[in-house]
PDB file of C-alpha atoms in Angstrom:
ATOM      1  CA  MET H   1     115.916 105.624  97.600  1.00 87.00           C
ATOM      2  CA  SER H   2     116.969 107.824 100.504  1.00 88.00           C
ATOM      3  CA  LEU H   3     114.413 109.897 102.410  1.00 88.00           C
ATOM      4  CA  GLY H   4     115.028 112.949 104.566  1.00 82.00           C
ATOM      5  CA  PHE H   5     115.307 112.406 108.321  1.00 84.00           C
ATOM      6  CA  CYS H   6     111.625 113.022 109.059  1.00 78.00           C
ATOM      7  CA  GLN H   7     110.115 112.905 105.582  1.00 82.00           C
ATOM      8  CA  LYS H   8     106.738 111.208 105.326  1.00 79.00           C
ATOM      9  CA  ARG H   9     106.465 108.457 102.718  1.00 77.00           C
ATOM     10  CA  HIS H  10     102.726 108.050 102.183  1.00 76.00           C
ATOM     11  CA  ASN H  11     103.002 108.759  98.419  1.00 81.00           C
ATOM     12  CA  LEU H  12     105.959 106.426  97.885  1.00 86.00           C
ATOM     13  CA  ASP H  13     104.954 103.121  96.256  1.00 87.00           C
ATOM     14  CA  LEU H  14     106.850 100.665  98.474  1.00 89.00           C
ATOM     15  CA  ALA H  15     105.544  97.697  96.468  1.00 90.00           C
ATOM     16  CA  ALA H  16     107.073  99.184  93.320  1.00 89.00           C
ATOM     17  CA  CYS H  17     110.349  99.729  95.182  1.00 90.00           C
ATOM     18  CA  ARG H  18     110.435  96.080  96.224  1.00 91.00           C
ATOM     19  CA  ARG H  19     109.531  94.938  92.709  1.00 90.00           C
ATOM     20  CA  LEU H  20     112.404  96.957  91.245  1.00 89.00           C
ATOM     21  CA  GLY H  21     114.851  95.901  93.956  1.00 90.00           C
ATOM     22  CA  ILE H  22     115.177  99.429  95.351  1.00 90.00           C
ATOM     23  CA  GLU H  23     115.984  99.644  99.060  1.00 89.00           C
ATOM     24  CA  VAL H  24     114.474 102.536 101.014  1.00 88.00           C
ATOM     25  CA  VAL H  25     116.718 104.164 103.621  1.00 86.00           C
ATOM     26  CA  ARG H  26     116.473 107.252 105.806  1.00 85.00           C
ATOM     27  CA  ARG H  27     119.286 109.799 105.881  1.00 86.00           C
ATOM     28  CA  PRO H  28     120.558 111.504 109.031  1.00 83.00           C
ATOM     29  CA  SER H  29     120.080 114.801 107.152  1.00 84.00           C
ATOM     30  CA  GLY H  30     116.879 116.541 106.158  1.00 78.00           C
ATOM     31  CA  GLY H  31     115.479 117.290 102.736  1.00 81.00           C
ATOM     32  CA  ARG H  32     113.354 115.178 100.429  1.00 83.00           C
ATOM     33  CA  ALA H  33     113.590 111.883  98.528  1.00 84.00           C
ATOM     34  CA  VAL H  34     116.553 111.071  96.301  1.00 87.00           C
ATOM     35  CA  LEU H  35     116.596 108.098  93.946  1.00 89.00           C
ATOM     36  CA  HIS H  36     120.162 106.795  93.795  1.00 91.00           C
ATOM     37  CA  LEU H  37     119.875 105.360  90.316  1.00 88.00           C
ATOM     38  CA  GLY H  38     122.098 106.722  87.573  1.00 88.00           C
ATOM     39  CA  ASP H  39     123.699 109.172  89.983  1.00 93.00           C
ATOM     40  CA  LEU H  40     126.991 109.821  91.757  1.00 95.00           C
ATOM     41  CA  THR H  41     126.592 110.261  95.501  1.00 94.00           C
ATOM     42  CA  TYR H  42     129.169 112.367  97.335  1.00 94.00           C
ATOM     43  CA  ALA H  43     129.791 112.885 101.062  1.00 93.00           C
ATOM     44  CA  PHE H  44     131.986 115.445 102.811  1.00 94.00           C
ATOM     45  CA  ILE H  45     132.688 115.217 106.541  1.00 93.00           C
ATOM     46  CA  ALA H  46     134.656 117.873 108.421  1.00 93.00           C
ATOM     47  CA  GLY H  47     134.311 120.401 111.224  1.00 93.00           C
ATOM     48  CA  THR H  48     135.130 123.885 112.382  1.00 94.00           C
ATOM     49  CA  ALA H  49     138.519 122.618 113.609  1.00 93.00           C
ATOM     50  CA  ASP H  50     139.274 121.829 109.947  1.00 92.00           C
ATOM     51  CA  GLY H  51     138.437 125.353 108.811  1.00 91.00           C
ATOM     52  CA  ILE H  52     134.782 124.794 107.903  1.00 93.00           C
ATOM     53  CA  PRO H  53     132.775 127.908 108.841  1.00 93.00           C
ATOM     54  CA  SER H  54     130.144 127.402 111.513  1.00 90.00           C
ATOM     55  CA  GLY H  55     126.549 127.610 110.354  1.00 87.00           C
ATOM     56  CA  VAL H  56     124.643 125.836 107.635  1.00 89.00           C
ATOM     57  CA  THR H  57     124.604 128.665 105.088  1.00 90.00           C
ATOM     58  CA  ALA H  58     128.317 129.472 105.215  1.00 93.00           C
ATOM     59  CA  ALA H  59     129.293 125.790 105.088  1.00 93.00           C
ATOM     60  CA  TYR H  60     126.950 125.171 102.142  1.00 92.00           C
ATOM     61  CA  ARG H  61     128.497 128.023 100.190  1.00 93.00           C
ATOM     62  CA  LEU H  62     132.048 126.811 100.779  1.00 95.00           C
ATOM     63  CA  ILE H  63     131.419 123.184  99.862  1.00 95.00           C
ATOM     64  CA  CYS H  64     129.207 124.035  96.901  1.00 95.00           C
ATOM     65  CA  ASP H  65     131.949 126.362  95.643  1.00 96.00           C
ATOM     66  CA  GLY H  66     134.190 123.291  95.515  1.00 96.00           C
ATOM     67  CA  LEU H  67     131.560 121.347  93.601  1.00 97.00           C
ATOM     68  CA  LEU H  68     131.084 124.248  91.186  1.00 97.00           C
ATOM     69  CA  GLN H  69     134.828 124.385  90.533  1.00 97.00           C
ATOM     70  CA  GLY H  70     134.699 120.692  89.668  1.00 98.00           C
ATOM     71  CA  PHE H  71     131.816 121.161  87.254  1.00 98.00           C
ATOM     72  CA  HIS H  72     133.579 124.087  85.591  1.00 98.00           C
ATOM     73  CA  LEU H  73     136.551 121.766  84.983  1.00 98.00           C
ATOM     74  CA  LEU H  74     134.125 119.510  83.108  1.00 98.00           C
ATOM     75  CA  GLY H  75     133.024 122.476  80.993  1.00 97.00           C
ATOM     76  CA  ILE H  76     129.651 122.868  82.719  1.00 97.00           C
ATOM     77  CA  ASP H  77     128.075 126.278  83.288  1.00 95.00           C
ATOM     78  CA  ALA H  78     126.574 125.885  86.760  1.00 95.00           C
ATOM     79  CA  ALA H  79     125.452 128.032  89.681  1.00 93.00           C
ATOM     80  CA  MET H  80     124.067 127.619  93.180  1.00 90.00           C
ATOM     81  CA  GLY H  81     120.303 127.584  93.536  1.00 81.00           C
ATOM     82  CA  ARG H  82     118.342 130.434  95.029  1.00 72.00           C
ATOM     83  CA  GLY H  83     115.642 128.345  96.687  1.00 57.00           C
ATOM     84  CA  VAL H  84     112.826 129.594  94.453  1.00 52.00           C
ATOM     85  CA  MET H  85     111.640 126.425  92.676  1.00 52.00           C
ATOM     86  CA  LYS H  86     108.017 125.480  93.282  1.00 54.00           C
ATOM     87  CA  PRO H  87     106.244 123.593  94.746  1.00 52.00           C
ATOM     88  CA  PRO H  88     108.592 124.198  97.719  1.00 52.00           C
ATOM     89  CA  GLN H  89     107.400 121.183  99.742  1.00 59.00           C
ATOM     90  CA  HIS H  90     107.421 118.537  97.016  1.00 72.00           C
ATOM     91  CA  GLU H  91     108.459 115.049  98.148  1.00 77.00           C
ATOM     92  CA  ILE H  92     111.128 114.634  95.445  1.00 77.00           C
ATOM     93  CA  CYS H  93     114.404 116.420  96.171  1.00 81.00           C
ATOM     94  CA  PHE H  94     115.048 117.511  92.610  1.00 74.00           C
ATOM     95  CA  LEU H  95     111.721 119.350  92.435  1.00 80.00           C
ATOM     96  CA  ARG H  96     112.727 121.602  95.324  1.00 78.00           C
ATOM     97  CA  GLY H  97     115.097 124.529  95.182  1.00 75.00           C
ATOM     98  CA  THR H  98     117.400 125.092  98.161  1.00 77.00           C
ATOM     99  CA  LEU H  99     120.683 126.815  98.865  1.00 77.00           C
ATOM    100  CA  GLY H 100     122.423 123.465  98.382  1.00 79.00           C
ATOM    101  CA  SER H 101     121.000 122.993  94.875  1.00 90.00           C
ATOM    102  CA  ILE H 102     123.290 123.338  91.876  1.00 94.00           C
ATOM    103  CA  MET H 103     121.644 124.390  88.644  1.00 92.00           C
ATOM    104  CA  HIS H 104     122.344 124.525  84.918  1.00 95.00           C
ATOM    105  CA  ARG H 105     120.175 127.135  83.192  1.00 92.00           C
ATOM    106  CA  GLU H 106     117.581 127.008  85.994  1.00 89.00           C
ATOM    107  CA  ARG H 107     117.371 123.195  85.970  1.00 91.00           C
ATOM    108  CA  LYS H 108     118.685 121.236  88.934  1.00 92.00           C
ATOM    109  CA  PHE H 109     121.290 118.483  88.652  1.00 95.00           C
ATOM    110  CA  VAL H 110     122.748 118.398  92.189  1.00 94.00           C
ATOM    111  CA  GLY H 111     120.771 118.132  95.405  1.00 90.00           C
ATOM    112  CA  SER H 112     122.516 118.295  98.788  1.00 90.00           C
ATOM    113  CA  ALA H 113     121.644 118.029 102.460  1.00 88.00           C
ATOM    114  CA  GLN H 114     123.580 118.809 105.609  1.00 90.00           C
ATOM    115  CA  THR H 115     123.534 117.866 109.285  1.00 90.00           C
ATOM    116  CA  TRP H 116     125.634 119.106 112.201  1.00 92.00           C
ATOM    117  CA  HIS H 117     126.671 117.345 115.412  1.00 89.00           C
ATOM    118  CA  ALA H 118     128.356 119.779 117.787  1.00 91.00           C
ATOM    119  CA  SER H 119     131.158 121.348 115.707  1.00 92.00           C
ATOM    120  CA  SER H 120     131.272 118.624 113.046  1.00 94.00           C
ATOM    121  CA  MET H 121     129.171 118.368 109.920  1.00 92.00           C
ATOM    122  CA  LEU H 122     128.180 115.996 107.156  1.00 93.00           C
ATOM    123  CA  GLN H 123     127.164 117.320 103.762  1.00 93.00           C
ATOM    124  CA  HIS H 124     126.175 114.796 101.143  1.00 93.00           C
ATOM    125  CA  GLY H 125     124.303 114.879  97.900  1.00 92.00           C
ATOM    126  CA  SER H 126     123.353 113.369  94.571  1.00 93.00           C
ATOM    127  CA  ILE H 127     124.716 114.338  91.147  1.00 96.00           C
ATOM    128  CA  ILE H 128     122.457 113.178  88.308  1.00 94.00           C
ATOM    129  CA  LEU H 129     124.446 111.441  85.575  1.00 96.00           C
ATOM    130  CA  VAL H 130     121.584 110.018  83.504  1.00 93.00           C
ATOM    131  CA  PRO H 131     117.839 110.802  83.492  1.00 85.00           C
ATOM    132  CA  GLN H 132     115.723 108.910  86.039  1.00 87.00           C
ATOM    133  CA  ILE H 133     112.377 110.471  85.247  1.00 89.00           C
ATOM    134  CA  GLU H 134     110.375 107.342  84.402  1.00 89.00           C
ATOM    135  CA  ALA H 135     111.573 105.583  87.556  1.00 87.00           C
ATOM    136  CA  LEU H 136     110.514 108.546  89.708  1.00 87.00           C
ATOM    137  CA  VAL H 137     107.104 108.671  88.029  1.00 87.00           C
ATOM    138  CA  SER H 138     106.536 104.981  88.767  1.00 87.00           C
ATOM    139  CA  LEU H 139     107.729 105.207  92.385  1.00 86.00           C
ATOM    140  CA  TRP H 140     105.840 108.374  93.396  1.00 84.00           C
ATOM    141  CA  PRO H 141     102.412 107.934  91.717  1.00 82.00           C
ATOM    142  CA  GLY H 142     100.546 110.016  94.299  1.00 72.00           C
ATOM    143  CA  SER H 143     102.821 113.052  94.306  1.00 70.00           C
ATOM    144  CA  ALA H 144     100.974 114.781  91.431  1.00 74.00           C
ATOM    145  CA  ASP H 145      97.484 114.755  89.959  1.00 75.00           C
ATOM    146  CA  SER H 146      98.618 112.417  87.167  1.00 84.00           C
ATOM    147  CA  PRO H 147     101.759 110.646  85.919  1.00 86.00           C
ATOM    148  CA  ALA H 148     101.799 113.006  82.941  1.00 89.00           C
ATOM    149  CA  GLU H 149     101.825 116.043  85.243  1.00 86.00           C
ATOM    150  CA  LEU H 150     104.673 114.648  87.356  1.00 86.00           C
ATOM    151  CA  ARG H 151     106.637 113.725  84.227  1.00 89.00           C
ATOM    152  CA  ALA H 152     106.242 117.256  82.851  1.00 90.00           C
ATOM    153  CA  MET H 153     107.375 118.772  86.154  1.00 87.00           C
ATOM    154  CA  LEU H 154     110.472 116.577  86.259  1.00 87.00           C
ATOM    155  CA  GLU H 155     111.374 117.203  82.613  1.00 89.00           C
ATOM    156  CA  GLY H 156     111.130 120.963  83.102  1.00 88.00           C
ATOM    157  CA  ARG H 157     113.032 121.247  86.371  1.00 90.00           C
ATOM    158  CA  ILE H 158     115.841 118.677  86.419  1.00 91.00           C
ATOM    159  CA  ILE H 159     118.690 117.870  84.058  1.00 94.00           C
ATOM    160  CA  SER H 160     121.490 115.299  83.946  1.00 95.00           C
ATOM    161  CA  LEU H 161     125.202 115.548  83.148  1.00 97.00           C
ATOM    162  CA  HIS H 162     124.476 113.410  80.075  1.00 97.00           C
ATOM    163  CA  GLU H 163     122.072 116.056  78.783  1.00 96.00           C
ATOM    164  CA  ILE H 164     124.314 118.997  79.713  1.00 97.00           C
ATOM    165  CA  LEU H 165     127.474 117.609  78.100  1.00 97.00           C
ATOM    166  CA  GLY H 166     125.812 115.803  75.205  1.00 96.00           C
ATOM    167  CA  ARG H 167     127.636 112.642  76.234  1.00 96.00           C
ATOM    168  CA  LEU H 168     127.727 110.307  79.215  1.00 96.00           C
ATOM    169  CA  PRO H 169     130.847 111.152  81.226  1.00 96.00           C
ATOM    170  CA  GLU H 170     132.878 108.376  82.784  1.00 95.00           C
ATOM    171  CA  MET H 171     132.268 108.056  86.523  1.00 95.00           C
ATOM    172  CA  GLU H 172     135.990 108.435  87.261  1.00 96.00           C
ATOM    173  CA  GLU H 173     136.088 111.605  85.140  1.00 97.00           C
ATOM    174  CA  VAL H 174     133.388 113.197  87.287  1.00 97.00           C
ATOM    175  CA  LYS H 175     134.986 112.010  90.534  1.00 96.00           C
ATOM    176  CA  ALA H 176     138.374 113.410  89.527  1.00 97.00           C
ATOM    177  CA  ALA H 177     136.886 116.795  88.621  1.00 98.00           C
ATOM    178  CA  ILE H 178     134.993 117.022  91.923  1.00 97.00           C
ATOM    179  CA  ARG H 179     138.100 116.086  93.915  1.00 96.00           C
ATOM    180  CA  GLU H 180     140.184 118.677  92.085  1.00 97.00           C
ATOM    181  CA  GLY H 181     137.549 121.389  92.505  1.00 97.00           C
ATOM    182  CA  MET H 182     137.197 120.714  96.219  1.00 96.00           C
ATOM    183  CA  ALA H 183     140.980 120.609  96.668  1.00 96.00           C
ATOM    184  CA  ARG H 184     141.386 123.996  94.966  1.00 97.00           C
ATOM    185  CA  VAL H 185     138.700 125.726  97.010  1.00 96.00           C
ATOM    186  CA  LEU H 186     139.639 124.175 100.359  1.00 94.00           C
ATOM    187  CA  GLY H 187     143.400 124.193  99.850  1.00 94.00           C
ATOM    188  CA  ILE H 188     143.755 120.505 100.689  1.00 92.00           C
ATOM    189  CA  ARG H 189     144.901 117.233  99.129  1.00 92.00           C
ATOM    190  CA  PHE H 190     142.735 114.109  99.007  1.00 91.00           C
ATOM    191  CA  ASP H 191     144.330 110.716  99.655  1.00 90.00           C
ATOM    192  CA  PRO H 192     142.330 107.622  98.582  1.00 89.00           C
ATOM    193  CA  GLY H 193     141.224 105.197 101.283  1.00 90.00           C
ATOM    194  CA  GLU H 194     138.673 102.537 102.199  1.00 91.00           C
ATOM    195  CA  LEU H 195     136.575 101.863 105.280  1.00 90.00           C
ATOM    196  CA  THR H 196     138.030  99.137 107.464  1.00 94.00           C
ATOM    197  CA  PRO H 197     135.861  96.200 108.630  1.00 94.00           C
ATOM    198  CA  GLY H 198     135.845  97.780 112.089  1.00 95.00           C
ATOM    199  CA  GLU H 199     134.574 101.080 110.689  1.00 93.00           C
ATOM    200  CA  TRP H 200     131.796  99.247 108.811  1.00 93.00           C
ATOM    201  CA  THR H 201     130.759  97.559 112.060  1.00 94.00           C
ATOM    202  CA  LEU H 202     130.810 100.882 113.912  1.00 93.00           C
ATOM    203  CA  ALA H 203     128.735 102.533 111.162  1.00 86.00           C
ATOM    204  CA  LYS H 204     126.069  99.820 111.364  1.00 88.00           C
ATOM    205  CA  ASP H 205     125.999  99.992 115.176  1.00 88.00           C
ATOM    206  CA  MET H 206     125.586 103.766 115.064  1.00 81.00           C
ATOM    207  CA  ALA H 207     122.826 103.451 112.450  1.00 76.00           C
ATOM    208  CA  ASN H 208     120.933 101.035 114.710  1.00 77.00           C
ATOM    209  CA  GLN H 209     121.303 103.433 117.630  1.00 76.00           C
ATOM    210  CA  GLU H 210     119.964 106.277 115.496  1.00 64.00           C
ATOM    211  CA  ASP H 211     116.951 104.154 114.534  1.00 59.00           C
ATOM    212  CA  GLU H 212     116.085 103.800 118.220  1.00 60.00           C
ATOM    213  CA  LYS H 213     116.102 107.602 118.604  1.00 61.00           C
ATOM    214  CA  ASN H 214     114.656 108.499 115.202  1.00 58.00           C
ATOM    215  CA  PRO H 215     110.956 109.408 115.475  1.00 52.00           C
ATOM    216  CA  CYS H 216     110.436 108.422 111.825  1.00 53.00           C
ATOM    217  CA  PRO H 217     112.340 105.145 111.279  1.00 50.00           C
ATOM    218  CA  THR H 218     112.498 103.651 107.784  1.00 49.00           C
ATOM    219  CA  ARG H 219     116.084 102.503 107.389  1.00 47.00           C
ATOM    220  CA  THR H 220     117.061  99.276 105.636  1.00 44.00           C
ATOM    221  CA  LEU H 221     120.704  98.542 106.428  1.00 42.00           C
ATOM    222  CA  PRO H 222     123.015  97.115 103.771  1.00 44.00           C
ATOM    223  CA  LYS H 223     123.650  93.411 104.173  1.00 43.00           C
ATOM    224  CA  SER H 224     127.373  93.583 103.435  1.00 40.00           C
ATOM    225  CA  PRO H 225     130.016  96.264 102.915  1.00 40.00           C
ATOM    226  CA  SER H 226     130.089  96.919  99.179  1.00 40.00           C
ATOM    227  CA  ALA H 227     130.329 100.009  97.012  1.00 34.00           C
ATOM    228  CA  GLY H 228     126.599 100.063  96.325  1.00 35.00           C
ATOM    229  CA  SER H 229     125.485  99.491  99.883  1.00 30.00           C
ATOM    230  CA  GLY H 230     127.940 102.079 101.123  1.00 30.00           C
ATOM    231  CA  SER H 231     126.305 104.700  98.959  1.00 29.00           C
ATOM    232  CA  ALA H 232     122.896 103.717 100.289  1.00 28.00           C
ATOM    233  CA  LEU H 233     124.046 103.916 103.881  1.00 29.00           C
ATOM    234  CA  LEU H 234     125.723 107.285 103.564  1.00 28.00           C
ATOM    235  CA  ALA H 235     123.485 109.006 101.004  1.00 27.00           C
TER     236      ALA H 235
END
């Protein structure tokens, strides 16, 4: 579970998180809670020197255009959100509409957040592959008047790739489509790579430094560099 940089967590059931083995981390970006369960988490890091337009709105539009191209390659009719979903301040990301949302027939299946440092930016987000409604209901019991109300809200406002396509796509299929869509829009080529041990150490050191400055610390660092913990750290 990743929380926005200064999101309060008073309605999050931490005991339930521990019972289910779900780590709670805090992102460097804003926004609301994302449950990284049955999702694909993406991250895009670049800057104005790389051709990214300055400003949150323009950068969102460019990167989301790349994501949309990828979804169209999968045969998905999708569009950027207009920021009109209500309640606007809900604690769960996928119950909020923002410019970085990507929708299918007015239901959200991608939530994104962005942060800038000088002329460089990070945009990352969650793409729902399979429904996670029951898990969210159990982890956020105080975020609605009743579990039934929260369940109804989630069922009416979010959707998964499984539901859209009528099948569960392979993870590599989705990754390949996103890479191709981003490459087409940005005019670039992606080369595969891995973080080095030194980069993992630097990332953990920087995370600890951020915790010292963060007025709302919550982070639980991954214990070892693995695919799962990397998603938690960066998401």
